[in-house]
CSV table of C-alpha atoms in Angstrom, one decimal:
chain,number,residue,atom,x,y,z
A,255,MET,CA,-20.1,28.4,43.5
A,256,PRO,CA,-22.7,26.9,41.2
A,257,GLN,CA,-22.7,28.1,37.7
A,258,SER,CA,-25.5,30.2,36.4
A,259,GLN,CA,-28.1,28.7,34.1
A,260,ARG,CA,-26.9,30.8,31.2
A,261,ASP,CA,-23.3,29.7,31.5
A,262,VAL,CA,-24.2,26.1,31.5
A,263,ARG,CA,-26.6,26.5,28.6
A,264,ASN,CA,-23.7,28.1,26.6
A,265,ARG,CA,-21.4,25.2,27.4
A,266,ILE,CA,-24.0,22.7,26.3
A,267,GLY,CA,-24.4,24.6,23.0
A,268,ALA,CA,-20.6,24.5,22.4
A,269,VAL,CA,-20.4,20.8,23.2
A,270,LYS,CA,-23.3,20.1,20.8
A,271,ASN,CA,-21.5,22.0,18.0
A,272,ILE,CA,-18.4,20.0,18.6
A,273,GLN,CA,-20.4,16.8,18.6
A,274,LYS,CA,-21.9,17.7,15.3
A,275,ILE,CA,-18.4,18.1,13.9
A,276,THR,CA,-17.0,14.9,15.3
A,277,ARG,CA,-20.1,13.0,14.0
A,278,ALA,CA,-19.6,14.4,10.5
A,279,MET,CA,-15.9,13.5,10.6
A,280,GLU,CA,-16.8,10.0,11.8
A,281,MET,CA,-19.1,9.5,8.9
A,282,VAL,CA,-16.6,10.9,6.4
A,283,ALA,CA,-13.9,8.6,7.7
A,284,ALA,CA,-16.3,5.6,7.6
A,285,ALA,CA,-17.1,6.3,3.9
A,286,ARG,CA,-13.4,6.7,3.0
A,287,LEU,CA,-12.5,3.6,5.1
A,288,ARG,CA,-14.7,1.4,3.0
A,289,ARG,CA,-12.9,2.4,-0.2
A,290,ALA,CA,-9.5,2.2,1.4
A,291,GLU,CA,-10.2,-1.2,2.8
A,292,GLN,CA,-11.2,-2.5,-0.6
A,293,ARG,CA,-8.1,-1.2,-2.2
A,294,ILE,CA,-5.7,-2.7,0.4
A,295,GLU,CA,-7.5,-6.0,0.4
A,296,ALA,CA,-7.2,-6.2,-3.4
A,297,LEU,CA,-3.5,-5.4,-3.3
A,298,ARG,CA,-2.3,-7.8,-0.6
A,299,PRO,CA,-2.2,-11.0,-2.6
A,300,TYR,CA,-0.4,-9.3,-5.4
A,301,ALA,CA,2.1,-7.6,-3.1
A,302,ASP,CA,2.8,-10.9,-1.3
A,303,ALA,CA,3.3,-12.8,-4.5
A,304,ILE,CA,5.7,-10.1,-5.9
A,305,ARG,CA,7.8,-10.3,-2.7
A,306,ARG,CA,8.0,-14.1,-2.8
A,307,MET,CA,8.9,-14.0,-6.5
A,308,THR,CA,11.6,-11.4,-5.9
A,309,ARG,CA,13.3,-13.5,-3.2
A,310,GLN,CA,13.2,-16.6,-5.3
A,311,ALA,CA,14.7,-14.9,-8.3
A,312,ALA,CA,17.3,-13.3,-6.2
A,313,GLU,CA,18.3,-16.6,-4.7
A,314,ALA,CA,18.5,-18.2,-8.1
A,315,ALA,CA,20.6,-15.3,-9.4
A,316,GLY,CA,23.2,-16.3,-6.8
A,317,ASN,CA,25.8,-14.0,-5.4
A,318,VAL,CA,27.1,-12.4,-8.6
A,319,PRO,CA,24.4,-10.1,-9.8
A,320,ARG,CA,25.9,-6.9,-11.1
A,321,LEU,CA,22.8,-4.9,-10.2
A,322,PRO,CA,23.8,-2.2,-7.7
A,323,ILE,CA,20.3,-2.4,-6.1
A,324,LEU,CA,20.9,-6.0,-5.2
A,325,GLN,CA,24.4,-5.4,-3.7
A,326,GLU,CA,24.7,-5.7,0.0
A,327,HIS,CA,26.9,-2.8,1.1
A,328,ASP,CA,30.2,-3.8,2.9
A,329,GLN,CA,29.6,-1.4,5.7
A,330,MET,CA,26.3,-0.8,7.5
A,331,GLU,CA,26.8,2.9,8.4
A,332,ARG,CA,23.6,4.7,7.4
A,333,VAL,CA,20.1,3.3,7.8
A,334,GLY,CA,17.2,4.9,5.9
A,335,LEU,CA,13.9,5.0,7.9
A,336,LEU,CA,10.7,5.7,6.0
A,337,LEU,CA,7.9,6.7,8.4
A,338,VAL,CA,4.5,6.3,6.8
A,339,ALA,CA,1.6,8.1,8.5
A,340,GLY,CA,-0.9,10.8,7.7
A,341,ASP,CA,-1.2,14.5,6.6
A,342,ARG,CA,-3.8,15.2,9.3
A,343,GLY,CA,-4.3,14.6,12.9
A,344,LEU,CA,-7.4,13.8,15.0
A,345,ALA,CA,-6.9,10.1,14.4
A,346,GLY,CA,-6.0,8.9,17.9
A,347,ALA,CA,-2.5,7.5,18.3
A,348,PHE,CA,-2.3,6.8,14.6
A,349,ASN,CA,0.5,9.3,13.8
A,350,SER,CA,2.3,9.3,17.1
A,351,ASN,CA,2.7,5.5,17.2
A,352,ILE,CA,4.6,5.6,13.9
A,353,VAL,CA,6.8,8.5,15.0
A,354,ARG,CA,7.5,6.9,18.4
A,355,ALA,CA,8.4,3.5,16.8
A,356,GLY,CA,10.6,5.2,14.1
A,357,VAL,CA,12.5,7.5,16.5
A,358,ALA,CA,13.1,4.6,18.9
A,359,ALA,CA,14.5,2.5,16.1
A,360,GLY,CA,16.6,5.5,15.0
A,361,ARG,CA,18.0,5.9,18.5
A,362,GLN,CA,18.9,2.2,18.6
A,363,HIS,CA,20.7,2.4,15.3
A,364,ASP,CA,22.5,5.4,16.6
A,365,ALA,CA,23.5,3.6,19.8
A,366,GLU,CA,24.9,0.8,17.7
A,367,GLY,CA,27.0,3.2,15.6
A,368,ARG,CA,24.8,3.6,12.6
A,369,THR,CA,23.4,6.9,11.4
A,370,PRO,CA,19.7,7.1,10.9
A,371,VAL,CA,18.5,8.9,7.9
A,372,TYR,CA,14.8,9.8,8.1
A,373,PHE,CA,12.2,10.0,5.3
A,374,ALA,CA,8.6,11.0,6.0
A,375,SER,CA,5.4,10.2,4.1
A,376,GLY,CA,2.7,12.4,5.5
A,377,ARG,CA,2.8,15.9,7.0
A,378,ARG,CA,2.4,14.7,10.6
A,379,PRO,CA,5.5,12.6,10.8
A,380,ALA,CA,7.4,15.2,8.8
A,381,THR,CA,6.6,18.0,11.3
A,382,SER,CA,7.1,15.7,14.3
A,383,LEU,CA,10.5,14.7,13.2
A,384,THR,CA,11.5,18.3,12.5
A,385,PHE,CA,10.2,19.4,15.9
A,386,ARG,CA,12.4,16.8,17.5
A,387,GLY,CA,15.4,18.1,15.6
A,388,LEU,CA,15.6,15.0,13.4
A,389,GLU,CA,15.2,16.8,10.0
A,390,PRO,CA,14.0,14.2,7.4
A,391,ALA,CA,16.2,13.9,4.3
A,392,GLU,CA,12.9,14.2,2.3
A,393,ASN,CA,9.2,14.6,3.0
A,394,PHE,CA,6.4,13.3,0.8
A,395,THR,CA,3.1,14.9,1.5
A,396,GLY,CA,-0.3,15.7,0.1
A,397,PHE,CA,-1.6,12.3,-0.9
A,398,THR,CA,-2.2,10.3,2.2
A,399,ASP,CA,-6.1,10.5,1.9
A,400,ARG,CA,-6.0,8.5,-1.3
A,401,PRO,CA,-2.5,7.5,-2.5
A,402,ALA,CA,-2.0,6.8,-6.1
A,403,TYR,CA,0.5,4.3,-7.5
A,404,ALA,CA,2.5,7.3,-8.9
A,405,ASP,CA,3.0,8.5,-5.3
A,406,ALA,CA,4.5,5.1,-4.3
A,407,ARG,CA,6.7,5.2,-7.4
A,408,ARG,CA,8.0,8.7,-6.6
A,409,ILE,CA,8.9,7.6,-3.0
A,410,ALA,CA,10.4,4.3,-4.2
A,411,GLU,CA,12.6,5.9,-6.8
A,412,ARG,CA,14.0,8.4,-4.3
A,413,LEU,CA,14.8,5.6,-1.8
A,414,MET,CA,16.3,3.3,-4.4
A,415,ALA,CA,18.5,6.1,-5.7
A,416,ALA,CA,19.6,6.7,-2.1
A,417,TYR,CA,20.5,3.1,-1.7
A,418,ILE,CA,22.4,2.9,-5.0
A,419,ASP,CA,24.2,6.1,-4.4
A,420,ASP,CA,25.4,4.9,-0.9
A,421,GLU,CA,23.3,7.6,0.8
A,422,ILE,CA,21.8,4.7,2.8
A,423,ASP,CA,23.0,1.1,3.4
A,424,LYS,CA,19.7,-0.3,4.5
A,425,LEU,CA,16.1,0.7,4.2
A,426,GLU,CA,13.5,0.2,6.9
A,427,ILE,CA,9.8,1.2,6.6
A,428,PHE,CA,7.3,1.9,9.4
A,429,TYR,CA,3.6,1.9,8.9
A,430,ASN,CA,0.3,1.1,10.5
A,431,GLY,CA,-0.9,-2.3,9.3
A,432,TYR,CA,-4.6,-2.4,8.8
A,433,ILE,CA,-6.3,-5.2,10.7
A,434,SER,CA,-9.8,-3.9,11.4
A,435,PRO,CA,-11.4,-0.4,11.8
A,436,VAL,CA,-10.5,-0.5,15.5
A,437,THR,CA,-7.2,-2.4,15.3
A,438,GLN,CA,-4.1,-1.3,13.6
A,439,GLU,CA,-0.6,-2.5,14.4
A,440,VAL,CA,2.7,-0.7,13.9
A,441,ARG,CA,4.8,-2.7,11.4
A,442,ARG,CA,8.5,-2.4,10.9
A,443,GLU,CA,9.9,-4.0,7.7
A,444,THR,CA,13.3,-4.1,6.1
A,445,LEU,CA,13.0,-3.7,2.3
A,446,LEU,CA,16.7,-3.4,1.3
A,447,PRO,CA,19.1,-5.0,1.0
A,448,LEU,CA,16.9,-7.8,-0.4
A,449,GLN,CA,19.0,-10.4,1.4
A,450,GLN,CA,17.8,-9.0,4.8
A,451,ALA,CA,14.3,-8.2,3.6
A,452,THR,CA,11.4,-9.0,6.0
A,453,VAL,CA,9.5,-12.0,4.8
A,454,LEU,CA,5.9,-12.2,5.7
A,455,GLU,CA,4.9,-15.3,7.8
A,456,GLU,CA,2.9,-17.0,5.2
A,457,SER,CA,5.6,-16.8,2.5
A,458,ASP,CA,8.1,-17.9,5.1
A,459,LYS,CA,6.3,-21.2,5.4
A,460,ASP,CA,6.1,-21.6,1.6
A,461,GLU,CA,9.7,-21.0,1.3
A,462,GLU,CA,10.6,-23.6,3.9
A,463,GLU,CA,8.5,-26.1,2.1
A,464,ALA,CA,10.2,-25.2,-1.1
A,465,ARG,CA,13.6,-25.6,0.5
A,466,ASP,CA,12.6,-29.1,1.8
A,467,ASP,CA,11.5,-30.1,-1.6
A,468,ARG,CA,14.8,-29.0,-3.1
A,469,GLY,CA,16.7,-30.8,-0.4
A,470,SER,CA,15.0,-34.1,-1.2
A,471,GLY,CA,15.8,-33.6,-4.9
A,472,HIS,CA,12.3,-33.9,-6.2
A,473,ARG,CA,12.0,-30.4,-7.5
A,474,PRO,CA,12.8,-30.0,-11.1
A,475,GLU,CA,15.0,-27.1,-12.2
A,476,VAL,CA,13.2,-23.8,-12.6
A,477,GLU,CA,13.4,-22.2,-16.1
A,478,TYR,CA,14.0,-18.5,-16.3
A,479,GLU,CA,12.8,-16.3,-19.2
A,480,PRO,CA,15.0,-14.3,-19.7
A,481,ASP,CA,17.7,-15.1,-17.2
A,482,PRO,CA,17.3,-14.2,-13.5
A,483,GLU,CA,19.5,-11.2,-13.7
A,484,ASP,CA,17.3,-9.6,-16.4
A,485,ILE,CA,14.2,-10.4,-14.5
A,486,LEU,CA,15.6,-8.9,-11.3
A,487,ARG,CA,16.5,-5.7,-13.2
A,488,ARG,CA,12.7,-5.0,-13.5
A,489,LEU,CA,11.4,-7.1,-10.6
A,490,VAL,CA,13.4,-5.4,-7.8
A,491,PRO,CA,12.2,-1.9,-8.6
A,492,ASP,CA,8.7,-3.3,-8.9
A,493,TYR,CA,9.1,-5.0,-5.5
A,494,VAL,CA,10.2,-1.8,-3.8
A,495,GLU,CA,7.4,0.2,-5.4
A,496,ILE,CA,4.7,-2.3,-4.5
A,497,SER,CA,6.0,-2.6,-1.0
A,498,VAL,CA,5.9,1.2,-0.6
A,499,PHE,CA,2.4,1.2,-2.2
A,500,ARG,CA,1.2,-1.4,0.1
A,501,ALA,CA,2.5,0.5,3.1
A,502,LEU,CA,0.7,3.6,1.8
A,503,LEU,CA,-2.6,1.8,1.4
A,504,GLU,CA,-2.4,0.0,4.7
A,505,SER,CA,-1.6,3.3,6.3
A,506,THR,CA,-4.5,5.1,4.6
A,507,ALA,CA,-7.0,2.4,5.6
A,508,SER,CA,-5.6,2.5,9.2
A,509,GLU,CA,-5.8,6.3,9.3
A,510,HIS,CA,-9.5,6.3,8.3
A,511,GLY,CA,-10.2,3.5,10.8
A,512,ALA,CA,-8.3,5.3,13.6
A,513,ARG,CA,-10.0,8.6,12.8
A,514,MET,CA,-13.4,6.9,12.7
A,515,THR,CA,-12.8,5.3,16.1
A,516,ALA,CA,-11.4,8.5,17.6
A,517,MET,CA,-14.3,10.6,16.4
A,518,ARG,CA,-16.8,8.0,17.6
A,519,ASN,CA,-15.3,8.2,21.0
A,520,ALA,CA,-15.3,12.0,20.9
A,521,SER,CA,-19.0,12.0,19.9
A,522,ASP,CA,-19.8,9.6,22.7
A,523,ASN,CA,-17.9,11.7,25.2
A,524,ALA,CA,-19.7,14.8,24.0
A,525,GLY,CA,-23.0,13.0,24.5
A,526,GLU,CA,-22.0,12.1,28.1
A,527,LEU,CA,-20.8,15.6,28.7
A,528,ILE,CA,-24.1,17.0,27.4
A,529,GLN,CA,-26.0,14.8,29.8
A,530,THR,CA,-23.9,15.9,32.8
A,531,LEU,CA,-24.3,19.5,31.8
A,532,THR,CA,-28.0,19.2,31.3
A,533,LEU,CA,-28.3,17.8,34.9
A,534,GLU,CA,-26.2,20.7,36.1
A,535,MET,CA,-28.3,23.2,34.2
A,536,ASN,CA,-31.5,21.8,35.7
A,537,ARG,CA,-30.0,22.0,39.1
A,538,ALA,CA,-28.9,25.6,38.5
A,539,ARG,CA,-32.4,26.4,37.3
A,540,GLN,CA,-33.9,24.8,40.4
A,541,ALA,CA,-31.5,26.7,42.6
A,542,GLU,CA,-32.6,30.0,40.9
A,543,ILE,CA,-36.3,29.2,41.3
A,544,THR,CA,-35.7,28.3,45.0
A,545,GLN,CA,-33.8,31.4,45.5
A,546,GLU,CA,-36.6,33.5,43.9
A,547,ILE,CA,-39.3,31.9,46.0
A,548,LEU,CA,-37.2,32.5,49.1
A,549,GLU,CA,-36.9,36.1,48.2
A,550,VAL,CA,-40.6,36.5,47.5
A,551,VAL,CA,-41.5,34.7,50.8
A,552,ALA,CA,-39.0,36.8,52.7
A,553,GLY,CA,-40.4,40.0,51.0
A,554,ALA,CA,-44.0,39.1,51.9
A,555,GLU,CA,-43.1,38.3,55.4
A,556,GLY,CA,-41.3,41.7,55.7
A,557,LEU,CA,-44.4,43.5,54.4
A,558,SER,CA,-46.8,41.7,56.7
A,559,GLY,CA,-44.5,42.1,59.7
B,101,MET,CA,-8.4,-33.9,-27.8
B,102,ALA,CA,-9.1,-32.4,-24.4
B,103,HIS,CA,-6.1,-31.5,-22.4
B,104,GLU,CA,-5.7,-31.9,-18.7
B,105,LYS,CA,-6.7,-28.8,-16.8
B,106,PHE,CA,-4.7,-26.9,-14.2
B,107,ARG,CA,-5.2,-23.9,-11.9
B,108,VAL,CA,-4.5,-20.4,-13.1
B,109,GLU,CA,-4.6,-17.3,-11.1
B,110,VAL,CA,-4.3,-13.8,-12.5
B,111,LEU,CA,-3.7,-11.0,-10.0
B,112,THR,CA,-3.4,-7.3,-10.5
B,113,PRO,CA,-2.8,-4.5,-7.9
B,114,GLU,CA,-6.6,-3.9,-8.2
B,115,GLY,CA,-7.4,-7.4,-7.3
B,116,GLU,CA,-7.9,-10.9,-8.7
B,117,VAL,CA,-9.3,-11.0,-12.3
B,118,PHE,CA,-9.2,-14.7,-12.9
B,119,ASN,CA,-8.9,-17.8,-10.8
B,120,ASP,CA,-10.0,-21.1,-12.5
B,121,GLU,CA,-8.9,-24.3,-14.1
B,122,VAL,CA,-7.9,-24.0,-17.8
B,123,GLU,CA,-6.3,-26.2,-20.4
B,124,MET,CA,-3.8,-23.7,-21.7
B,125,VAL,CA,-2.4,-20.3,-21.0
B,126,SER,CA,-1.1,-18.3,-23.9
B,127,THR,CA,0.9,-15.1,-23.3
B,128,LYS,CA,4.1,-13.4,-24.3
B,129,THR,CA,7.4,-13.3,-22.3
B,130,ALA,CA,10.3,-11.0,-22.9
B,131,VAL,CA,11.7,-13.8,-25.0
B,132,GLY,CA,8.6,-14.6,-27.1
B,133,SER,CA,5.2,-16.1,-27.2
B,134,ILE,CA,4.6,-19.0,-24.8
B,135,GLY,CA,1.8,-21.5,-24.3
B,136,VAL,CA,1.6,-23.3,-21.0
B,137,LEU,CA,-0.1,-26.6,-20.6
B,138,ALA,CA,-0.7,-28.7,-17.5
B,139,HIS,CA,2.5,-30.1,-15.9
B,140,HIS,CA,4.7,-27.5,-17.4
B,141,GLN,CA,8.2,-27.2,-16.1
B,142,PRO,CA,8.6,-24.7,-13.3
B,143,ILE,CA,9.2,-21.3,-14.9
B,144,LEU,CA,9.6,-17.7,-13.8
B,145,ALA,CA,9.1,-15.4,-16.7
B,146,MET,CA,8.8,-11.7,-17.3
B,147,LEU,CA,5.8,-10.8,-19.4
B,148,ASP,CA,5.3,-8.1,-22.1
B,149,PRO,CA,2.0,-6.5,-22.9
B,150,THR,CA,-0.1,-8.8,-25.1
B,151,GLU,CA,-3.4,-10.4,-25.4
B,152,LEU,CA,-3.6,-13.0,-22.6
B,153,ARG,CA,-5.6,-16.1,-23.6
B,154,LEU,CA,-6.9,-18.6,-21.1
B,155,TYR,CA,-8.2,-21.6,-23.0
B,156,ASP,CA,-11.1,-23.3,-21.3
B,157,SER,CA,-11.1,-25.9,-24.1
B,158,GLU,CA,-9.8,-26.1,-27.6
B,159,SER,CA,-12.2,-23.5,-28.9
B,160,GLN,CA,-13.3,-21.5,-25.9
B,161,CYS,CA,-11.1,-19.0,-24.3
B,162,VAL,CA,-11.1,-16.0,-21.9
B,163,ARG,CA,-9.2,-13.0,-23.2
B,164,PHE,CA,-7.5,-10.1,-21.4
B,165,ALA,CA,-5.5,-7.2,-22.5
B,166,GLN,CA,-2.5,-7.7,-20.3
B,167,ALA,CA,0.2,-5.1,-19.3
B,168,GLU,CA,3.7,-6.0,-18.1
B,169,GLY,CA,4.1,-8.6,-15.4
B,170,TYR,CA,5.4,-11.9,-14.3
B,171,MET,CA,4.4,-15.5,-14.6
B,172,GLN,CA,5.4,-18.2,-12.2
B,173,VAL,CA,4.5,-21.8,-12.9
B,174,ALA,CA,5.2,-24.3,-10.1
B,175,ASP,CA,3.5,-27.4,-8.8
B,176,ASN,CA,1.2,-27.5,-11.8
B,177,ARG,CA,-0.2,-24.0,-11.0
B,178,ALA,CA,0.3,-20.8,-12.9
B,179,LEU,CA,0.4,-17.5,-11.2
B,180,LEU,CA,0.3,-14.4,-13.3
B,181,LEU,CA,1.1,-11.0,-11.7
B,182,VAL,CA,0.3,-8.2,-14.2
B,183,GLU,CA,0.1,-4.5,-13.7
B,184,GLU,CA,-3.2,-4.3,-15.5
B,185,ALA,CA,-5.6,-6.8,-17.1
B,186,HIS,CA,-8.8,-5.6,-18.9
B,187,ALA,CA,-11.5,-7.5,-20.7
B,188,PRO,CA,-11.2,-6.5,-24.4
B,189,GLY,CA,-14.8,-5.2,-24.2
B,190,ASP,CA,-13.8,-2.7,-21.5
B,191,LEU,CA,-11.1,-1.1,-23.6
B,192,ASP,CA,-12.0,2.3,-25.1
B,193,ALA,CA,-10.1,2.7,-28.4
B,194,SER,CA,-10.5,6.5,-28.6
B,195,SER,CA,-9.1,7.2,-25.1
B,196,LEU,CA,-6.3,4.7,-25.8
B,197,ARG,CA,-5.4,6.6,-28.9
B,198,GLU,CA,-5.3,9.8,-27.0
B,199,ARG,CA,-3.1,8.4,-24.3
B,200,LEU,CA,-0.9,6.8,-26.9
B,201,GLN,CA,-0.4,10.2,-28.6
B,202,GLN,CA,0.5,11.7,-25.2
B,203,ALA,CA,3.0,8.9,-24.6
B,204,GLU,CA,4.6,9.6,-28.0
B,205,ARG,CA,4.9,13.3,-27.2
B,206,GLU,CA,6.5,12.5,-23.9
B,207,LEU,CA,8.9,10.1,-25.6
B,208,GLU,CA,10.0,12.9,-28.0
B,209,SER,CA,10.6,15.3,-25.2
B,210,ALA,CA,12.4,12.8,-22.9
B,211,GLY,CA,16.2,12.8,-22.9
B,212,ASP,CA,18.3,9.8,-23.7
B,213,ASP,CA,18.7,7.2,-21.0
B,214,THR,CA,16.4,8.8,-18.6
B,215,GLU,CA,13.8,7.1,-16.4
B,216,LYS,CA,11.2,9.3,-18.1
B,217,ARG,CA,12.1,7.8,-21.5
B,218,ARG,CA,11.9,4.3,-20.1
B,219,VAL,CA,8.5,5.0,-18.6
B,220,ALA,CA,7.3,6.6,-21.9
B,221,GLU,CA,8.6,3.6,-23.9
B,222,ARG,CA,6.8,1.1,-21.7
B,223,ASP,CA,3.6,3.2,-21.8
B,224,LYS,CA,3.8,3.4,-25.6
B,225,ALA,CA,4.3,-0.4,-26.1
B,226,ARG,CA,1.5,-1.2,-23.7
B,227,LEU,CA,-0.9,1.3,-25.2
B,228,GLU,CA,-0.1,0.1,-28.8
B,229,THR,CA,-0.9,-3.5,-27.7
B,230,PHE,CA,-4.1,-2.5,-26.0
B,231,LEU,CA,-5.2,-0.5,-29.0
B,232,SER,CA,-4.6,-3.3,-31.4
B,233,ILE,CA,-6.7,-5.6,-29.1
B,234,ALA,CA,-9.4,-3.0,-28.8
B,235,GLU,CA,-9.6,-2.6,-32.6
B,236,ALA,CA,-9.5,-6.3,-33.4
């Protein structure tokens, strides 16, 4: 049965209201995205350089560093998984991609005899994990719109303490790498132990070159001031902090990009829906008019007959 | 006498603050003051807060108030990674003094051998250095 004109008009009104909201959210996300994009782009070269430097210093320090943060644990029993996503939803697959990747990795560790220990940054991954019965060891929330360095430090300190105290034997981190407003990729990186840490492609190449040079004996001995072990004592915590900070910033830029895209799609869909409904309303109005004319004609005929 | 120039990059978490050819870099490592010229031996050093000077020529130099960081010299290039770097003109002495007082208060309240104490000590050292640069 065709809907009455009034019903359709009400629906159009509702859809228009929703469209206003999604438009507003799209614009807010776009404004925040610009700032978040600048921050992550400024941080990337620094973060890459710190990571390269840490590896180099760790190699130079050799196998005898007495720093517990540098020690590879004999047994690989518990793996810490930090899931970095957002506090809020309405951002397409942004949050669920991270949860899915993290939980899949956790299952795999489980199947291979290692216990996954979850940590969540952002309210969404925290509640998703709890909902699945995978209670995180700790949740960090309330800053994902605009993370400060202090937030990264807090998370990094907790994770490093977990590693030093044998609560975890390995630390993996999952976040949305920001590529463009419409493209984000789920990244999985190993931060600790340093010996197994994920090396980014670019630095991988540099390192191979460095190794070649060393092999051919052209490279002069590197001087350390103070010695590598003292440098590492400060460098490793900095490296973990910066890596976490980078993940937070990548994630924030990705979140705003994902939300902007999701809201734009929602606004476009609302526009299409309004068009369809307007057609339907016109048809309903025409049907009502036709009906009324028929009634008038029928009535007139009845009188004249 | 003019020295040969070499490439120096200064990066902070907020972005690149300097990327150019200079004759000499003057900064301070955990061991002491250091001046780096072209073709310096490869070095990896931990930096303390100080006034970073990048000499364009004998008499001309670009100055920064530099926080803790690291310096790597390799292949005749210097890379400085510092937590903060400000042009001396951007420093505000009165706000630095305020933050210094707060750091000192936190240092008093912090227990021995705690992370809080270490953070406060680092803050204090950095702010003192910045303040002396701002007032110079």
